[in-house]
Tab-separated table of C-alpha atoms in Angstrom:
chain	number	residue	atom	x	y	z
A	1	MET	CA	-122.834	166.004	-145.269
A	2	ARG	CA	-124.757	168.589	-143.270
A	3	THR	CA	-128.014	167.482	-144.867
A	4	PHE	CA	-127.318	163.898	-143.836
A	5	GLN	CA	-126.534	164.970	-140.266
A	6	LYS	CA	-129.744	166.972	-140.023
A	7	ALA	CA	-131.779	164.055	-141.325
A	8	LEU	CA	-130.065	161.708	-138.879
A	9	PHE	CA	-130.707	164.131	-135.992
A	10	HIS	CA	-134.383	164.544	-136.857
A	11	SER	CA	-134.812	160.794	-137.235
A	12	GLY	CA	-133.219	160.260	-133.831
A	13	MET	CA	-135.531	162.804	-132.201
A	14	ILE	CA	-138.596	161.151	-133.700
A	15	LEU	CA	-137.497	157.721	-132.467
A	16	PHE	CA	-136.745	159.168	-129.011
A	17	CYS	CA	-140.221	160.761	-128.756
A	18	MET	CA	-141.917	157.583	-129.880
A	19	ILE	CA	-140.546	155.794	-126.812
A	20	PHE	CA	-142.597	158.057	-124.523
A	21	VAL	CA	-145.758	158.273	-126.643
A	22	THR	CA	-148.485	156.004	-125.264
A	23	GLY	CA	-150.612	153.976	-127.581
A	24	CYS	CA	-154.208	152.781	-127.372
A	25	TRP	CA	-153.225	149.568	-125.641
A	26	ASP	CA	-156.449	149.398	-123.614
A	27	LYS	CA	-158.921	150.694	-126.197
A	28	HIS	CA	-162.368	149.214	-126.687
A	29	GLU	CA	-163.902	149.623	-130.119
A	30	LEU	CA	-167.486	150.865	-130.261
A	31	ASN	CA	-168.760	147.566	-131.641
A	32	ASP	CA	-167.122	145.799	-128.686
A	33	ARG	CA	-168.967	147.879	-126.081
A	34	ALA	CA	-172.268	147.270	-124.316
A	35	ILE	CA	-173.641	150.796	-123.809
A	36	ILE	CA	-175.529	150.925	-120.506
A	37	MET	CA	-178.364	153.483	-120.733
A	38	GLY	CA	-180.100	152.834	-117.417
A	39	VAL	CA	-179.338	151.041	-114.168
A	40	GLY	CA	-181.722	149.705	-111.517
A	41	LEU	CA	-180.769	149.117	-107.874
A	42	ASP	CA	-182.843	146.925	-105.542
A	43	GLN	CA	-182.541	145.339	-102.117
A	44	GLY	CA	-182.371	141.552	-102.313
A	45	ASP	CA	-182.917	138.832	-99.726
A	46	ASP	CA	-180.374	138.141	-96.968
A	47	ASP	CA	-178.818	141.613	-97.310
A	48	SER	CA	-177.908	140.927	-100.933
A	49	VAL	CA	-178.308	143.571	-103.622
A	50	ILE	CA	-179.649	143.347	-107.159
A	51	ILE	CA	-178.414	145.419	-110.069
A	52	SER	CA	-180.292	145.534	-113.369
A	53	MET	CA	-179.253	147.174	-116.617
A	54	GLN	CA	-180.936	148.427	-119.748
A	55	ILE	CA	-178.468	148.136	-122.616
A	56	ALA	CA	-178.943	149.845	-125.971
A	57	ARG	CA	-179.074	147.397	-128.890
A	58	PRO	CA	-177.457	149.063	-131.944
A	59	SER	CA	-179.419	146.958	-134.423
A	60	GLY	CA	-182.665	148.269	-132.930
A	61	LEU	CA	-181.552	151.915	-132.992
A	62	GLY	CA	-180.348	152.179	-136.555
A	63	THR	CA	-183.743	152.097	-138.256
A	64	ASN	CA	-186.912	154.166	-138.131
A	65	GLU	CA	-189.072	151.096	-138.465
A	66	GLN	CA	-190.818	149.697	-135.398
A	67	PRO	CA	-188.947	146.611	-134.119
A	68	GLU	CA	-190.709	143.268	-134.308
A	69	ASN	CA	-190.877	142.997	-130.502
A	70	GLU	CA	-191.163	145.685	-127.839
A	71	THR	CA	-187.611	145.074	-126.566
A	72	GLY	CA	-186.068	145.347	-130.011
A	73	ALA	CA	-183.987	148.417	-129.148
A	74	PHE	CA	-182.651	147.315	-125.773
A	75	GLU	CA	-181.434	144.320	-123.818
A	76	TYR	CA	-182.194	143.651	-120.133
A	77	VAL	CA	-179.638	142.096	-117.764
A	78	GLU	CA	-180.018	141.396	-114.032
A	79	SER	CA	-177.542	140.072	-111.454
A	80	LYS	CA	-177.235	139.679	-107.679
A	81	GLY	CA	-174.272	140.125	-105.343
A	82	LYS	CA	-173.013	140.800	-101.829
A	83	ASN	CA	-172.522	144.484	-102.623
A	84	TRP	CA	-172.795	146.690	-105.692
A	85	MET	CA	-169.379	145.868	-107.126
A	86	ASP	CA	-169.978	142.144	-106.618
A	87	ALA	CA	-173.369	142.352	-108.332
A	88	ALA	CA	-171.906	144.393	-111.201
A	89	GLN	CA	-169.109	141.845	-111.614
A	90	HIS	CA	-171.648	139.027	-111.880
A	91	SER	CA	-173.382	140.905	-114.673
A	92	ALA	CA	-170.172	140.614	-116.720
A	93	PHE	CA	-170.765	136.872	-116.915
A	94	GLN	CA	-173.932	137.544	-118.951
A	95	ILE	CA	-172.594	140.178	-121.359
A	96	SER	CA	-170.152	139.331	-124.119
A	97	ARG	CA	-169.050	142.952	-124.580
A	98	TYR	CA	-167.185	145.470	-122.430
A	99	ARG	CA	-169.714	147.206	-120.165
A	100	PHE	CA	-169.571	150.958	-120.775
A	101	PHE	CA	-171.362	153.149	-118.206
A	102	GLY	CA	-170.250	156.503	-119.622
A	103	GLN	CA	-173.634	157.048	-121.337
A	104	ARG	CA	-175.780	156.015	-118.375
A	105	ARG	CA	-178.687	158.462	-118.283
A	106	VAL	CA	-180.724	157.355	-115.272
A	107	ILE	CA	-180.391	155.352	-112.053
A	108	PHE	CA	-183.604	153.788	-110.713
A	109	ILE	CA	-183.831	152.957	-107.007
A	110	GLY	CA	-186.391	150.517	-105.634
A	111	GLU	CA	-188.444	151.697	-102.643
A	112	ASN	CA	-187.262	148.837	-100.411
A	113	LEU	CA	-183.624	149.791	-100.999
A	114	ALA	CA	-184.399	153.476	-100.472
A	115	ARG	CA	-185.910	152.699	-97.063
A	116	HIS	CA	-182.841	150.635	-96.119
A	117	GLY	CA	-180.596	153.588	-97.022
A	118	LEU	CA	-178.379	154.763	-99.877
A	119	LYS	CA	-175.033	155.307	-98.123
A	120	ASN	CA	-173.404	152.133	-99.463
A	121	MET	CA	-174.648	152.894	-102.965
A	122	LEU	CA	-173.224	156.426	-102.866
A	123	ASP	CA	-169.840	155.136	-101.704
A	124	GLU	CA	-169.471	152.926	-104.769
A	125	PHE	CA	-170.915	155.465	-107.188
A	126	SER	CA	-168.754	158.331	-105.929
A	127	ARG	CA	-165.604	156.244	-106.513
A	128	ASP	CA	-166.540	154.922	-109.963
A	129	THR	CA	-164.822	156.970	-112.675
A	130	GLN	CA	-167.546	156.037	-115.193
A	131	VAL	CA	-170.388	157.533	-113.154
A	132	ARG	CA	-171.550	160.768	-114.781
A	133	LEU	CA	-172.629	163.618	-112.532
A	134	ARG	CA	-175.113	164.536	-115.299
A	135	THR	CA	-177.265	161.530	-114.464
A	136	ASP	CA	-180.876	161.419	-113.322
A	137	MET	CA	-181.927	159.476	-110.214
A	138	VAL	CA	-185.482	158.214	-109.637
A	139	VAL	CA	-187.121	156.357	-106.742
A	140	ILE	CA	-189.746	153.805	-107.765
A	141	GLN	CA	-192.617	154.480	-105.374
A	142	GLY	CA	-194.167	151.239	-104.154
A	143	GLY	CA	-192.126	149.105	-106.576
A	144	GLU	CA	-188.769	147.783	-107.697
A	145	ALA	CA	-186.265	149.332	-110.061
A	146	ARG	CA	-185.822	146.163	-112.112
A	147	ASP	CA	-189.505	146.154	-113.038
A	148	GLN	CA	-189.161	149.729	-114.299
A	149	LEU	CA	-186.301	148.740	-116.604
A	150	LYS	CA	-188.186	145.807	-118.122
A	151	LYS	CA	-191.047	147.932	-119.407
A	152	SER	CA	-191.206	149.427	-122.876
A	153	ARG	CA	-192.418	152.989	-123.454
A	154	PRO	CA	-194.418	154.579	-126.256
A	155	PHE	CA	-192.539	156.992	-128.542
A	156	GLU	CA	-189.054	156.019	-127.290
A	157	ARG	CA	-187.034	153.035	-128.490
A	158	VAL	CA	-184.842	153.111	-125.361
A	159	PRO	CA	-187.378	153.327	-122.487
A	160	VAL	CA	-185.179	155.226	-120.011
A	161	LEU	CA	-185.156	158.220	-122.375
A	162	SER	CA	-188.921	158.504	-121.895
A	163	ASP	CA	-188.495	158.750	-118.115
A	164	ILE	CA	-185.851	161.456	-118.509
A	165	LYS	CA	-188.169	163.536	-120.693
A	166	LEU	CA	-191.050	163.075	-118.246
A	167	HIS	CA	-188.891	164.451	-115.447
A	168	THR	CA	-187.882	167.460	-117.557
A	169	ALA	CA	-191.503	168.106	-118.567
A	170	ILE	CA	-192.637	168.573	-114.944
A	171	GLY	CA	-189.795	170.931	-114.054
A	172	GLY	CA	-186.627	168.832	-113.987
A	173	LYS	CA	-183.422	170.576	-114.904
A	174	SER	CA	-182.103	170.357	-118.443
A	175	GLY	CA	-179.047	168.122	-118.556
A	176	ASP	CA	-180.335	165.650	-115.940
A	177	THR	CA	-178.084	166.735	-113.073
A	178	THR	CA	-180.003	165.021	-110.287
A	179	PHE	CA	-177.027	162.915	-109.132
A	180	ARG	CA	-174.830	165.999	-108.797
A	181	ASP	CA	-177.544	167.940	-106.957
A	182	PHE	CA	-178.217	164.951	-104.692
A	183	LEU	CA	-174.546	164.796	-103.696
A	184	ILE	CA	-174.518	168.551	-103.019
A	185	ASP	CA	-177.551	168.246	-100.715
A	186	VAL	CA	-176.017	165.245	-98.950
A	187	LEU	CA	-172.896	167.256	-98.117
A	188	SER	CA	-174.829	170.389	-97.182
A	189	ASP	CA	-175.714	171.363	-93.607
A	190	GLY	CA	-178.703	173.421	-94.707
A	191	ALA	CA	-180.562	171.112	-97.094
A	192	SER	CA	-181.853	167.545	-97.171
A	193	PRO	CA	-181.734	165.391	-100.310
A	194	THR	CA	-184.818	164.550	-102.327
A	195	LEU	CA	-185.324	162.597	-105.531
A	196	VAL	CA	-188.052	162.372	-108.149
A	197	SER	CA	-190.451	159.466	-107.590
A	198	MET	CA	-192.199	157.429	-110.275
A	199	ASN	CA	-194.630	154.560	-110.527
A	200	GLY	CA	-194.809	152.894	-113.918
A	201	ASN	CA	-195.038	155.527	-116.655
A	202	GLN	CA	-196.086	158.326	-114.309
A	203	VAL	CA	-194.139	160.792	-112.165
A	204	THR	CA	-195.765	160.710	-108.709
A	205	GLY	CA	-193.883	163.419	-106.803
A	206	ARG	CA	-190.722	163.615	-104.729
A	207	ALA	CA	-189.027	161.142	-102.361
A	208	VAL	CA	-187.785	162.615	-99.058
A	209	PHE	CA	-184.614	161.317	-97.325
A	210	ASN	CA	-183.308	161.924	-93.804
A	211	SER	CA	-179.711	162.577	-92.730
A	212	ASP	CA	-178.994	158.820	-92.818
A	213	LEU	CA	-180.090	158.792	-96.478
A	214	LYS	CA	-183.106	156.633	-95.678
A	215	LEU	CA	-186.443	157.220	-97.387
A	216	VAL	CA	-188.985	158.622	-94.914
A	217	GLY	CA	-191.868	159.578	-97.206
A	218	TYR	CA	-193.048	161.379	-100.327
A	219	LEU	CA	-194.277	164.744	-101.486
A	220	THR	CA	-197.293	164.580	-103.785
A	221	MET	CA	-197.043	165.797	-107.365
A	222	ASP	CA	-198.610	169.170	-106.495
A	223	GLU	CA	-196.299	169.527	-103.496
A	224	ALA	CA	-193.267	168.663	-105.622
A	225	ILE	CA	-194.191	171.400	-108.113
A	226	ASN	CA	-194.683	173.955	-105.323
A	227	ARG	CA	-191.363	172.932	-103.784
A	228	LEU	CA	-189.659	173.679	-107.101
A	229	TRP	CA	-191.065	177.211	-106.947
A	230	ILE	CA	-189.635	177.741	-103.453
A	231	THR	CA	-186.221	176.327	-104.393
A	232	GLY	CA	-186.043	178.319	-107.624
A	233	GLY	CA	-186.280	175.434	-110.094
A	234	LEU	CA	-189.744	175.922	-111.617
A	235	LYS	CA	-189.964	177.343	-115.148
A	236	GLN	CA	-193.641	177.127	-116.093
A	237	TYR	CA	-196.743	175.281	-114.959
A	238	VAL	CA	-200.514	175.263	-115.510
A	239	TYR	CA	-202.456	175.698	-112.261
A	240	THR	CA	-206.157	174.816	-112.168
A	241	PHE	CA	-208.232	176.107	-109.267
A	242	ARG	CA	-211.829	176.897	-108.326
A	243	VAL	CA	-213.185	180.443	-108.125
A	244	PRO	CA	-216.052	180.239	-105.580
A	245	GLN	CA	-217.513	183.628	-106.535
A	246	PHE	CA	-218.050	182.473	-110.143
A	247	ASN	CA	-218.855	178.809	-109.510
A	248	GLY	CA	-216.293	177.217	-111.783
A	249	LEU	CA	-212.707	176.278	-112.596
A	250	VAL	CA	-210.012	178.456	-114.150
A	251	SER	CA	-206.661	177.280	-115.580
A	252	LEU	CA	-203.706	179.661	-115.699
A	253	GLN	CA	-200.390	179.171	-117.505
A	254	THR	CA	-197.922	180.492	-114.934
A	255	SER	CA	-194.325	181.544	-115.603
A	256	LYS	CA	-191.579	184.016	-114.610
A	257	PHE	CA	-191.443	182.596	-111.114
A	258	ARG	CA	-189.613	184.631	-108.493
A	259	ARG	CA	-188.862	184.058	-104.835
A	260	ASP	CA	-187.611	186.320	-102.073
A	261	ILE	CA	-186.728	184.626	-98.770
A	262	THR	CA	-185.913	186.736	-95.714
A	263	THR	CA	-184.918	185.322	-92.340
A	264	LYS	CA	-184.232	186.455	-88.820
A	265	ILE	CA	-183.065	184.628	-85.713
A	266	VAL	CA	-184.808	185.303	-82.402
A	267	ASP	CA	-183.685	183.330	-79.321
A	268	ASN	CA	-182.016	180.783	-81.581
A	269	LYS	CA	-185.311	180.197	-83.436
A	270	ALA	CA	-185.609	180.835	-87.163
A	271	HIS	CA	-188.332	183.132	-88.492
A	272	ILE	CA	-188.617	182.725	-92.262
A	273	ASN	CA	-190.761	184.693	-94.690
A	274	ILE	CA	-191.122	183.325	-98.226
A	275	ALA	CA	-192.484	185.780	-100.801
A	276	LEU	CA	-193.366	184.175	-104.155
A	277	SER	CA	-194.387	185.982	-107.337
A	278	ALA	CA	-195.231	185.051	-110.929
A	279	VAL	CA	-197.213	186.116	-113.978
A	280	ALA	CA	-200.081	184.111	-115.476
A	281	ASP	CA	-202.081	183.854	-118.696
A	282	LEU	CA	-205.612	182.469	-118.914
A	283	GLN	CA	-205.714	179.068	-120.619
A	284	GLU	CA	-209.237	177.840	-119.840
A	285	ASN	CA	-212.278	179.389	-118.218
A	286	ASP	CA	-215.026	177.015	-117.064
A	287	SER	CA	-216.673	179.585	-114.818
A	288	SER	CA	-218.987	182.544	-115.389
A	289	VAL	CA	-216.231	185.118	-114.959
A	290	ASN	CA	-215.627	187.755	-117.645
A	291	MET	CA	-211.878	188.308	-117.517
A	292	TYR	CA	-212.211	191.616	-119.396
A	293	GLU	CA	-214.140	193.109	-116.495
A	294	THR	CA	-211.530	194.710	-114.250
A	295	HIS	CA	-213.233	193.794	-110.987
A	296	HIS	CA	-213.739	190.200	-112.210
A	297	LEU	CA	-210.054	189.938	-113.112
A	298	GLN	CA	-209.046	191.172	-109.674
A	299	THR	CA	-211.386	188.667	-108.014
A	300	VAL	CA	-209.845	185.758	-109.947
A	301	GLN	CA	-206.344	187.009	-109.222
A	302	GLN	CA	-207.077	187.221	-105.491
A	303	ALA	CA	-208.635	183.745	-105.519
A	304	PHE	CA	-205.557	182.366	-107.281
A	305	ASN	CA	-203.215	183.920	-104.721
A	306	ARG	CA	-205.279	182.569	-101.826
A	307	TYR	CA	-205.328	179.109	-103.408
A	308	LEU	CA	-201.547	179.083	-103.879
A	309	GLN	CA	-200.829	180.527	-100.462
A	310	LYS	CA	-202.921	177.864	-98.738
A	311	SER	CA	-201.340	175.081	-100.823
A	312	MET	CA	-197.835	176.316	-100.024
A	313	THR	CA	-198.539	176.806	-96.327
A	314	ASP	CA	-200.152	173.355	-95.967
A	315	MET	CA	-197.179	171.736	-97.728
A	316	VAL	CA	-194.599	173.440	-95.503
A	317	LYS	CA	-196.564	172.624	-92.350
A	318	ARG	CA	-197.008	168.959	-93.319
A	319	THR	CA	-193.298	168.626	-94.088
A	320	GLN	CA	-192.384	170.145	-90.723
A	321	GLU	CA	-194.786	167.959	-88.735
A	322	GLU	CA	-194.457	164.617	-90.553
A	323	TYR	CA	-190.814	164.633	-91.638
A	324	GLY	CA	-189.077	167.494	-89.801
A	325	ILE	CA	-186.682	167.652	-92.749
A	326	ASP	CA	-185.742	170.790	-94.680
A	327	VAL	CA	-186.455	169.890	-98.303
A	328	PHE	CA	-186.710	173.578	-99.287
A	329	GLN	CA	-183.022	174.516	-98.777
A	330	LEU	CA	-184.020	177.144	-96.219
A	331	GLY	CA	-181.019	176.324	-94.062
A	332	GLU	CA	-178.765	177.446	-96.898
A	333	VAL	CA	-180.565	180.796	-96.928
A	334	ILE	CA	-180.027	181.216	-93.176
A	335	HIS	CA	-176.383	180.272	-93.684
A	336	ARG	CA	-175.953	183.086	-96.226
A	337	GLN	CA	-177.919	185.704	-94.297
A	338	HIS	CA	-176.765	184.851	-90.743
A	339	PRO	CA	-173.396	183.046	-90.995
A	340	ILE	CA	-172.443	183.616	-87.357
A	341	GLN	CA	-175.727	182.360	-85.857
A	342	TRP	CA	-175.749	179.470	-88.321
A	343	ARG	CA	-172.657	177.988	-86.690
A	344	ASP	CA	-174.714	177.262	-83.581
A	345	MET	CA	-177.792	176.100	-85.500
A	346	LYS	CA	-176.470	173.903	-88.306
A	347	ASN	CA	-175.839	170.712	-86.326
A	348	ASP	CA	-179.408	170.687	-85.023
A	349	TRP	CA	-181.169	172.146	-88.083
A	350	ASN	CA	-182.541	168.923	-89.564
A	351	ARG	CA	-183.504	167.503	-86.154
A	352	ASN	CA	-185.203	170.406	-84.401
A	353	GLY	CA	-184.325	173.701	-86.076
A	354	PHE	CA	-186.450	173.329	-89.202
A	355	GLN	CA	-189.274	171.589	-87.356
A	356	ASN	CA	-189.623	174.475	-84.898
A	357	ALA	CA	-189.010	177.304	-87.374
A	358	GLN	CA	-191.784	179.843	-87.885
A	359	ILE	CA	-192.390	179.913	-91.649
A	360	THR	CA	-194.857	182.159	-93.470
A	361	VAL	CA	-195.595	182.072	-97.200
A	362	ASN	CA	-197.072	184.917	-99.241
A	363	VAL	CA	-197.917	184.634	-102.946
A	364	TYR	CA	-198.305	187.529	-105.389
A	365	THR	CA	-199.283	186.637	-108.958
A	366	THR	CA	-200.443	188.906	-111.756
A	367	ILE	CA	-202.746	187.786	-114.581
A	368	LYS	CA	-201.406	189.452	-117.729
A	369	ARG	CA	-203.481	188.038	-120.576
A	370	ALA	CA	-206.986	186.614	-120.858
A	371	GLY	CA	-206.880	185.254	-124.416
A	372	LEU	CA	-208.747	186.404	-127.544
A	373	THR	CA	-212.362	186.083	-126.415
A	374	THR	CA	-214.091	188.508	-124.085
A	375	LEU	CA	-216.593	186.091	-122.550
A	376	PRO	CA	-216.476	182.352	-121.862
A	377	LEU	CA	-218.025	180.449	-124.762
A	378	GLN	CA	-220.705	178.968	-122.516
A	379	LEU	CA	-221.914	182.493	-121.649
A	380	ASN	CA	-221.961	183.519	-125.300
A	381	GLU	CA	-224.013	180.440	-126.162
A	382	GLY	CA	-226.386	181.179	-123.316
A	383	ASP	CA	-226.877	184.751	-124.473
A	384	GLN	CA	-227.586	183.575	-128.036
A	385	SER	CA	-230.121	180.988	-126.885
A	386	ASN	CA	-232.003	183.601	-124.849
A	387	SER	CA	-232.148	186.140	-127.664
């Protein structure tokens, strides 16, 4: 009797729990999903907007053989609407599967839209539960995002993956966190947002936005790399420069980047000193310098530091004069070092404070290794021919 009662009790508990256990009533099977890998955003006519999508095609991904046509691994869809949600809804009329944005890796933004402003776009994207913070964002310099999504890429079946790897190769952060970092800069008083810029298959530099999130200009590729050093995001890079004393070019693989930024406030004006350091290894020597001669090595090292210091100083000065926008996150440094004075400066920092700040840059690099040969090969050949 007791055994029966226990069995009845346990059965009742199981039935009671099942009432409150939710099922997969809204599930979408994998083969019923359209996996969106990349999205393009463009400004249309009459204040309309255009959204384009690059969708992974499973049949084109499941084989190592080259597809018969260049779009064999992805599908392209484009739609227009009054705003982003309206345009996205219209895209559903062209796709037979449930649109899944959880694997979206990159968001392309056309230049025309970027100049109009990104506030409306950010409103929709910040509310969408499927938008991943680990997403890359790229401005198409001089072009439209939809054209970028239509193009195939060598080596990658899904083209947007090629653009992600290009960004990482020139110093982008692993994990593609541009969208998260962009939101942080937007909400920050001491930094202005920037995004990577591309044109076709090439990274061109960095797009600069003002406080209204409107595109105002670009940093060149060299300037974008130097900016990464100042902001602490650069890992390694090969610099090529001319050594006047030895009439030729030298290429140095540079790494172990460090930065030390000190600030002081005098009469409500910021004085900022940026000290940059790194170590370098010789990669190519097209000059007459013998890197194993101590005085030659010191000459090249001094020339490298002067070259970098001038490049950095020119970049900072141009940014102050042309844009007046702090793309180097220097306001955040002032905030940490002078929190009381920053309260009076923050509201005016990206209008006048940064533009009028006195900024000096000093670079200290050390050449550690010169390779296996003692002399450049062209000098060795010359010596042999004269003997």
